[in-house]
Amino acid sequence: MAEVLTKEDMDVFERSIREQLIAQKDLLGFSDEKLGKAAFPFMPYPRGKVQALLVGQGAPGKRKPQNMRFPDVITLCDALGLSWVDVGREALKAVKAASK
């Protein structure tokens, strides 16, 4: 049976996913606008959705990213040409490394 993740583990997991997505976004030279239009074309403000998920919105220093839902992760990975399975595996490795 798989190990249950604690709240701290979940934070590490989500932070690792964000780091991977941001790294790929930067590597591809995507702006928040371009990624938003690719991942969330159905939303009225796709750029804002990307910012809310990856860096948070609000006053600098008080930004807390929006919690990622599984469909958000899949959609962003697809838009960036990443395998969501591989991204998840890397995030689990980060959790295991953080717990040592």
CSV table of N, CA, C and O in Angstrom, one decimal:
chain,number,residue,atom,x,y,z
A,1,MET,N,0.8,-1.2,0.0
A,1,MET,CA,0.0,0.0,0.0
A,1,MET,C,0.9,1.2,0.0
A,1,MET,O,1.9,1.3,0.6
A,2,ALA,N,0.4,2.3,-0.7
A,2,ALA,CA,1.2,3.5,-0.8
A,2,ALA,C,1.2,4.3,0.5
A,2,ALA,O,0.3,4.1,1.3
A,3,GLU,N,2.2,5.0,0.8
A,3,GLU,CA,2.3,5.8,2.0
A,3,GLU,C,1.4,7.0,1.9
A,3,GLU,O,1.3,7.7,0.9
A,4,VAL,N,0.8,7.4,3.0
A,4,VAL,CA,-0.1,8.5,3.1
A,4,VAL,C,0.8,9.8,3.2
A,4,VAL,O,1.7,9.9,4.0
A,5,LEU,N,0.4,10.8,2.4
A,5,LEU,CA,1.1,12.1,2.4
A,5,LEU,C,0.6,13.0,3.5
A,5,LEU,O,-0.6,13.1,3.7
A,6,THR,N,1.5,13.6,4.2
A,6,THR,CA,1.1,14.6,5.2
A,6,THR,C,0.8,15.9,4.6
A,6,THR,O,1.1,16.1,3.4
A,7,LYS,N,0.3,16.9,5.3
A,7,LYS,CA,0.1,18.2,4.8
A,7,LYS,C,1.4,18.8,4.2
A,7,LYS,O,1.5,19.4,3.2
A,8,GLU,N,2.5,18.6,5.0
A,8,GLU,CA,3.8,19.1,4.6
A,8,GLU,C,4.3,18.4,3.3
A,8,GLU,O,4.8,19.0,2.4
A,9,ASP,N,4.0,17.1,3.2
A,9,ASP,CA,4.4,16.3,2.0
A,9,ASP,C,3.6,16.9,0.8
A,9,ASP,O,4.1,17.0,-0.3
A,10,MET,N,2.3,17.2,1.0
A,10,MET,CA,1.5,17.7,-0.1
A,10,MET,C,2.0,19.1,-0.6
A,10,MET,O,2.0,19.4,-1.8
A,11,ASP,N,2.5,19.9,0.4
A,11,ASP,CA,3.0,21.2,0.0
A,11,ASP,C,4.3,21.0,-0.8
A,11,ASP,O,4.5,21.7,-1.8
A,12,VAL,N,5.2,20.1,-0.4
A,12,VAL,CA,6.4,19.8,-1.2
A,12,VAL,C,6.0,19.3,-2.6
A,12,VAL,O,6.6,19.7,-3.6
A,13,PHE,N,5.0,18.4,-2.6
A,13,PHE,CA,4.6,17.8,-3.9
A,13,PHE,C,4.1,18.9,-4.9
A,13,PHE,O,4.6,19.0,-6.0
A,14,GLU,N,3.3,19.8,-4.3
A,14,GLU,CA,2.7,20.8,-5.2
A,14,GLU,C,3.8,21.9,-5.6
A,14,GLU,O,3.9,22.3,-6.7
A,15,ARG,N,4.7,22.2,-4.7
A,15,ARG,CA,5.8,23.1,-5.0
A,15,ARG,C,6.7,22.5,-6.0
A,15,ARG,O,7.1,23.2,-7.0
A,16,SER,N,7.0,21.2,-6.0
A,16,SER,CA,7.8,20.6,-7.0
A,16,SER,C,7.1,20.6,-8.4
A,16,SER,O,7.8,20.9,-9.4
A,17,ILE,N,5.8,20.4,-8.4
A,17,ILE,CA,5.1,20.5,-9.7
A,17,ILE,C,5.2,21.9,-10.2
A,17,ILE,O,5.5,22.1,-11.4
A,18,ARG,N,5.0,22.9,-9.4
A,18,ARG,CA,5.1,24.3,-9.8
A,18,ARG,C,6.5,24.6,-10.4
A,18,ARG,O,6.6,25.2,-11.4
A,19,GLU,N,7.5,24.2,-9.7
A,19,GLU,CA,8.9,24.4,-10.1
A,19,GLU,C,9.2,23.8,-11.5
A,19,GLU,O,9.8,24.4,-12.3
A,20,GLN,N,8.7,22.6,-11.7
A,20,GLN,CA,8.8,21.9,-13.0
A,20,GLN,C,8.1,22.7,-14.1
A,20,GLN,O,8.6,22.9,-15.2
A,21,LEU,N,6.9,23.1,-13.8
A,21,LEU,CA,6.1,23.8,-14.8
A,21,LEU,C,6.7,25.2,-15.1
A,21,LEU,O,6.8,25.6,-16.3
A,22,ILE,N,7.2,25.9,-14.1
A,22,ILE,CA,7.8,27.2,-14.3
A,22,ILE,C,9.1,27.0,-15.1
A,22,ILE,O,9.4,27.8,-16.0
A,23,ALA,N,9.9,26.0,-14.8
A,23,ALA,CA,11.2,25.7,-15.5
A,23,ALA,C,10.9,25.4,-17.0
A,23,ALA,O,11.6,26.0,-17.9
A,24,GLN,N,9.9,24.6,-17.3
A,24,GLN,CA,9.6,24.3,-18.7
A,24,GLN,C,9.0,25.6,-19.4
A,24,GLN,O,9.4,25.8,-20.6
A,25,LYS,N,8.2,26.3,-18.7
A,25,LYS,CA,7.7,27.6,-19.3
A,25,LYS,C,8.8,28.5,-19.6
A,25,LYS,O,8.8,29.1,-20.7
A,26,ASP,N,9.8,28.7,-18.7
A,26,ASP,CA,10.9,29.5,-19.0
A,26,ASP,C,11.8,29.0,-20.1
A,26,ASP,O,12.3,29.7,-21.0
A,27,LEU,N,12.0,27.7,-20.1
A,27,LEU,CA,12.8,27.0,-21.2
A,27,LEU,C,12.2,27.3,-22.6
A,27,LEU,O,12.9,27.5,-23.5
A,28,LEU,N,10.9,27.2,-22.7
A,28,LEU,CA,10.2,27.4,-23.9
A,28,LEU,C,10.0,28.9,-24.3
A,28,LEU,O,9.6,29.2,-25.4
A,29,GLY,N,10.3,29.7,-23.3
A,29,GLY,CA,10.1,31.2,-23.5
A,29,GLY,C,8.6,31.6,-23.6
A,29,GLY,O,8.3,32.6,-24.2
A,30,PHE,N,7.8,30.9,-22.9
A,30,PHE,CA,6.4,31.2,-22.9
A,30,PHE,C,6.1,32.3,-21.8
A,30,PHE,O,6.6,32.3,-20.7
A,31,SER,N,5.3,33.3,-22.2
A,31,SER,CA,4.8,34.3,-21.3
A,31,SER,C,3.6,33.7,-20.6
A,31,SER,O,3.1,32.6,-21.0
A,32,ASP,N,3.2,34.3,-19.5
A,32,ASP,CA,2.0,33.8,-18.8
A,32,ASP,C,0.8,33.9,-19.8
A,32,ASP,O,-0.1,33.0,-19.8
A,33,GLU,N,0.8,34.9,-20.6
A,33,GLU,CA,-0.3,35.1,-21.6
A,33,GLU,C,-0.3,33.9,-22.6
A,33,GLU,O,-1.4,33.3,-22.9
A,34,LYS,N,0.8,33.6,-23.1
A,34,LYS,CA,0.9,32.5,-24.1
A,34,LYS,C,0.5,31.1,-23.5
A,34,LYS,O,-0.2,30.4,-24.1
A,35,LEU,N,1.0,30.9,-22.3
A,35,LEU,CA,0.7,29.6,-21.6
A,35,LEU,C,-0.8,29.6,-21.3
A,35,LEU,O,-1.4,28.6,-21.5
A,36,GLY,N,-1.3,30.7,-20.8
A,36,GLY,CA,-2.7,30.8,-20.5
A,36,GLY,C,-3.6,30.5,-21.7
A,36,GLY,O,-4.6,29.7,-21.5
A,37,LYS,N,-3.3,31.1,-22.8
A,37,LYS,CA,-4.1,30.9,-24.0
A,37,LYS,C,-4.0,29.4,-24.5
A,37,LYS,O,-5.0,28.9,-25.0
A,38,ALA,N,-2.9,28.8,-24.3
A,38,ALA,CA,-2.7,27.4,-24.7
A,38,ALA,C,-3.4,26.4,-23.7
A,38,ALA,O,-4.0,25.5,-24.2
A,39,ALA,N,-3.3,26.7,-22.4
A,39,ALA,CA,-3.9,25.8,-21.4
A,39,ALA,C,-5.3,26.1,-21.1
A,39,ALA,O,-6.1,25.1,-20.8
A,40,PHE,N,-5.7,27.3,-21.1
A,40,PHE,CA,-7.1,27.7,-20.6
A,40,PHE,C,-7.8,28.6,-21.6
A,40,PHE,O,-8.2,29.7,-21.2
A,41,PRO,N,-7.9,28.3,-22.8
A,41,PRO,CA,-8.5,29.2,-23.8
A,41,PRO,C,-9.9,29.5,-23.6
A,41,PRO,O,-10.5,30.5,-24.1
A,42,PHE,N,-10.6,28.7,-22.8
A,42,PHE,CA,-12.0,28.9,-22.5
A,42,PHE,C,-12.3,29.9,-21.4
A,42,PHE,O,-13.4,30.3,-21.1
A,43,MET,N,-11.2,30.3,-20.7
A,43,MET,CA,-11.4,31.3,-19.6
A,43,MET,C,-11.3,32.7,-20.1
A,43,MET,O,-10.5,33.0,-21.0
A,44,PRO,N,-12.0,33.6,-19.4
A,44,PRO,CA,-11.9,35.0,-19.9
A,44,PRO,C,-10.6,35.7,-19.6
A,44,PRO,O,-10.2,36.5,-20.4
A,45,TYR,N,-9.8,35.2,-18.6
A,45,TYR,CA,-8.5,35.8,-18.3
A,45,TYR,C,-7.5,34.7,-18.1
A,45,TYR,O,-7.1,34.4,-16.9
A,46,PRO,N,-7.1,34.0,-19.1
A,46,PRO,CA,-6.2,32.8,-19.0
A,46,PRO,C,-4.9,33.2,-18.4
A,46,PRO,O,-4.3,32.4,-17.6
A,47,ARG,N,-4.4,34.4,-18.6
A,47,ARG,CA,-3.1,34.8,-18.1
A,47,ARG,C,-3.2,34.8,-16.5
A,47,ARG,O,-2.3,34.4,-15.8
A,48,GLY,N,-4.3,35.4,-16.0
A,48,GLY,CA,-4.5,35.4,-14.6
A,48,GLY,C,-4.6,34.1,-13.9
A,48,GLY,O,-4.1,33.9,-12.8
A,49,LYS,N,-5.2,33.1,-14.6
A,49,LYS,CA,-5.2,31.7,-14.1
A,49,LYS,C,-3.8,31.1,-14.0
A,49,LYS,O,-3.5,30.5,-12.9
A,50,VAL,N,-3.0,31.4,-15.0
A,50,VAL,CA,-1.6,30.9,-14.9
A,50,VAL,C,-0.9,31.5,-13.7
A,50,VAL,O,-0.2,30.8,-12.9
A,51,GLN,N,-1.0,32.8,-13.6
A,51,GLN,CA,-0.4,33.5,-12.5
A,51,GLN,C,-0.9,33.0,-11.1
A,51,GLN,O,-0.1,32.9,-10.2
A,52,ALA,N,-2.2,32.8,-11.0
A,52,ALA,CA,-2.7,32.4,-9.8
A,52,ALA,C,-2.2,31.0,-9.4
A,52,ALA,O,-1.9,30.7,-8.2
A,53,LEU,N,-2.0,30.1,-10.4
A,53,LEU,CA,-1.6,28.8,-10.1
A,53,LEU,C,-0.1,28.7,-9.8
A,53,LEU,O,0.4,27.9,-9.0
A,54,LEU,N,0.7,29.5,-10.6
A,54,LEU,CA,2.2,29.3,-10.5
A,54,LEU,C,2.8,30.2,-9.5
A,54,LEU,O,3.8,29.8,-8.9
A,55,VAL,N,2.4,31.4,-9.3
A,55,VAL,CA,3.1,32.4,-8.4
A,55,VAL,C,2.2,33.0,-7.4
A,55,VAL,O,2.6,33.6,-6.4
A,56,GLY,N,0.9,33.0,-7.6
A,56,GLY,CA,-0.1,33.6,-6.7
A,56,GLY,C,-0.3,35.1,-7.1
A,56,GLY,O,0.4,35.6,-7.9
A,57,GLN,N,-1.4,35.6,-6.6
A,57,GLN,CA,-1.7,37.0,-7.0
A,57,GLN,C,-1.9,37.8,-5.7
A,57,GLN,O,-2.3,37.2,-4.7
A,58,GLY,N,-1.8,39.1,-5.8
A,58,GLY,CA,-1.9,39.9,-4.7
A,58,GLY,C,-0.7,40.7,-4.4
A,58,GLY,O,0.2,40.8,-5.3
A,59,ALA,N,-0.6,41.3,-3.3
A,59,ALA,CA,0.6,42.2,-2.9
A,59,ALA,C,1.8,41.3,-2.9
A,59,ALA,O,1.8,40.2,-2.4
A,60,PRO,N,2.9,41.9,-3.5
A,60,PRO,CA,4.2,41.1,-3.5
A,60,PRO,C,4.6,40.8,-2.1
A,60,PRO,O,4.4,41.5,-1.1
A,61,GLY,N,5.1,39.6,-1.9
A,61,GLY,CA,5.5,39.1,-0.6
A,61,GLY,C,4.3,38.4,0.1
A,61,GLY,O,4.5,37.7,1.1
A,62,LYS,N,3.1,38.6,-0.3
A,62,LYS,CA,2.0,38.0,0.3
A,62,LYS,C,1.3,37.1,-0.6
A,62,LYS,O,0.1,36.7,-0.4
A,63,ARG,N,1.9,36.8,-1.7
A,63,ARG,CA,1.4,35.9,-2.7
A,63,ARG,C,1.4,34.4,-2.3
A,63,ARG,O,2.4,33.9,-1.9
A,64,LYS,N,0.2,33.8,-2.4
A,64,LYS,CA,0.1,32.4,-2.1
A,64,LYS,C,-0.5,31.8,-3.3
A,64,LYS,O,-1.7,32.2,-3.7
A,65,PRO,N,0.1,30.9,-4.0
A,65,PRO,CA,-0.5,30.3,-5.2
A,65,PRO,C,-1.8,29.6,-4.9
A,65,PRO,O,-1.9,29.0,-3.8
A,66,GLN,N,-2.6,29.6,-5.9
A,66,GLN,CA,-3.9,28.8,-5.8
A,66,GLN,C,-3.6,27.3,-5.7
A,66,GLN,O,-2.6,26.9,-6.3
A,67,ASN,N,-4.3,26.6,-4.9
A,67,ASN,CA,-4.1,25.2,-4.9
A,67,ASN,C,-4.4,24.6,-6.3
A,67,ASN,O,-5.3,25.0,-7.0
A,68,MET,N,-3.5,23.7,-6.7
A,68,MET,CA,-3.7,23.1,-8.0
A,68,MET,C,-4.6,21.9,-7.9
A,68,MET,O,-4.5,21.0,-7.0
A,69,ARG,N,-5.5,21.9,-8.9
A,69,ARG,CA,-6.4,20.7,-9.0
A,69,ARG,C,-5.7,19.8,-10.1
A,69,ARG,O,-4.9,20.2,-10.9
A,70,PHE,N,-6.0,18.5,-10.0
A,70,PHE,CA,-5.4,17.6,-10.9
A,70,PHE,C,-5.7,18.0,-12.4
A,70,PHE,O,-4.7,17.9,-13.2
A,71,PRO,N,-6.9,18.4,-12.7
A,71,PRO,CA,-7.1,18.8,-14.1
A,71,PRO,C,-6.2,20.0,-14.5
A,71,PRO,O,-5.8,20.1,-15.7
A,72,ASP,N,-5.9,20.9,-13.6
A,72,ASP,CA,-5.0,22.0,-13.9
A,72,ASP,C,-3.6,21.5,-14.2
A,72,ASP,O,-3.0,22.0,-15.2
A,73,VAL,N,-3.1,20.6,-13.4
A,73,VAL,CA,-1.8,20.0,-13.7
A,73,VAL,C,-1.7,19.4,-15.0
A,73,VAL,O,-0.8,19.6,-15.8
A,74,ILE,N,-2.7,18.5,-15.4
A,74,ILE,CA,-2.7,17.8,-16.6
A,74,ILE,C,-2.8,18.8,-17.8
A,74,ILE,O,-2.0,18.7,-18.8
A,75,THR,N,-3.6,19.9,-17.7
A,75,THR,CA,-3.8,20.9,-18.7
A,75,THR,C,-2.5,21.6,-18.9
A,75,THR,O,-2.0,21.9,-20.1
A,76,LEU,N,-1.9,22.1,-17.8
A,76,LEU,CA,-0.6,22.8,-17.9
A,76,LEU,C,0.5,22.0,-18.5
A,76,LEU,O,1.3,22.4,-19.3
A,77,CYS,N,0.6,20.7,-18.0
A,77,CYS,CA,1.6,19.8,-18.6
A,77,CYS,C,1.5,19.6,-20.1
A,77,CYS,O,2.4,19.7,-20.8
A,78,ASP,N,0.2,19.4,-20.5
A,78,ASP,CA,0.0,19.2,-21.9
A,78,ASP,C,0.4,20.5,-22.7
A,78,ASP,O,1.0,20.3,-23.8
A,79,ALA,N,0.0,21.6,-22.2
A,79,ALA,CA,0.3,22.9,-22.9
A,79,ALA,C,1.8,23.1,-23.0
A,79,ALA,O,2.3,23.8,-24.0
A,80,LEU,N,2.6,22.6,-22.1
A,80,LEU,CA,4.0,22.7,-22.1
A,80,LEU,C,4.8,21.5,-22.6
A,80,LEU,O,6.0,21.5,-22.6
A,81,GLY,N,4.1,20.5,-23.1
A,81,GLY,CA,4.7,19.4,-23.7
A,81,GLY,C,5.3,18.4,-22.7
A,81,GLY,O,6.3,17.7,-23.1
A,82,LEU,N,4.8,18.4,-21.5
A,82,LEU,CA,5.3,17.6,-20.5
A,82,LEU,C,4.4,16.4,-20.2
A,82,LEU,O,3.2,16.6,-20.4
A,83,SER,N,4.9,15.3,-19.7
A,83,SER,CA,4.1,14.2,-19.3
A,83,SER,C,3.7,14.4,-17.9
A,83,SER,O,4.5,14.5,-17.0
A,84,TRP,N,2.4,14.5,-17.6
A,84,TRP,CA,1.9,14.7,-16.2
A,84,TRP,C,2.4,13.5,-15.3
A,84,TRP,O,2.6,13.7,-14.1
A,85,VAL,N,2.5,12.4,-15.9
A,85,VAL,CA,3.0,11.2,-15.1
A,85,VAL,C,4.4,11.4,-14.7
A,85,VAL,O,4.7,11.2,-13.5
A,86,ASP,N,5.3,11.9,-15.6
A,86,ASP,CA,6.7,12.1,-15.2
A,86,ASP,C,6.8,13.3,-14.2
A,86,ASP,O,7.6,13.2,-13.3
A,87,VAL,N,6.0,14.3,-14.4
A,87,VAL,CA,6.0,15.4,-13.5
A,87,VAL,C,5.6,14.9,-12.1
A,87,VAL,O,6.2,15.3,-11.1
A,88,GLY,N,4.5,14.1,-12.0
A,88,GLY,CA,4.1,13.5,-10.7
A,88,GLY,C,5.2,12.7,-10.1
A,88,GLY,O,5.4,12.7,-8.9
A,89,ARG,N,5.8,11.9,-10.9
A,89,ARG,CA,6.9,11.0,-10.3
A,89,ARG,C,8.0,11.9,-9.7
A,89,ARG,O,8.6,11.6,-8.7
A,90,GLU,N,8.4,12.9,-10.5
A,90,GLU,CA,9.5,13.8,-9.9
A,90,GLU,C,9.0,14.5,-8.6
A,90,GLU,O,9.8,14.7,-7.7
A,91,ALA,N,7.7,14.8,-8.6
A,91,ALA,CA,7.2,15.5,-7.4
A,91,ALA,C,7.3,14.5,-6.2
A,91,ALA,O,7.6,14.9,-5.1
A,92,LEU,N,6.9,13.2,-6.4
A,92,LEU,CA,7.0,12.2,-5.4
A,92,LEU,C,8.5,12.0,-4.9
A,92,LEU,O,8.7,11.8,-3.7
A,93,LYS,N,9.4,12.1,-5.9
A,93,LYS,CA,10.8,12.0,-5.5
A,93,LYS,C,11.2,13.1,-4.6
A,93,LYS,O,12.0,13.0,-3.6
A,94,ALA,N,10.7,14.3,-4.9
A,94,ALA,CA,11.0,15.5,-4.1
A,94,ALA,C,10.4,15.3,-2.6
A,94,ALA,O,11.1,15.7,-1.7
A,95,VAL,N,9.3,14.7,-2.5
A,95,VAL,CA,8.7,14.4,-1.2
A,95,VAL,C,9.5,13.5,-0.4
A,95,VAL,O,9.8,13.7,0.7
A,96,LYS,N,10.0,12.4,-1.1
A,96,LYS,CA,10.8,11.4,-0.4
A,96,LYS,C,12.2,12.1,0.0
A,96,LYS,O,12.7,11.8,1.1
A,97,ALA,N,12.7,12.9,-0.8
A,97,ALA,CA,14.0,13.6,-0.5
A,97,ALA,C,13.8,14.5,0.6
A,97,ALA,O,14.7,14.6,1.5
A,98,ALA,N,12.7,15.2,0.7
A,98,ALA,CA,12.5,16.2,1.8
A,98,ALA,C,12.2,15.5,3.1
A,98,ALA,O,12.5,16.1,4.2
A,99,SER,N,11.7,14.3,3.1
A,99,SER,CA,11.4,13.6,4.3
A,99,SER,C,12.6,12.9,5.0
A,99,SER,O,12.5,12.3,6.0
A,100,LYS,N,13.8,12.9,4.2
A,100,LYS,CA,15.0,12.2,4.8
A,100,LYS,C,15.7,13.1,5.7
A,100,LYS,O,15.7,14.3,5.7
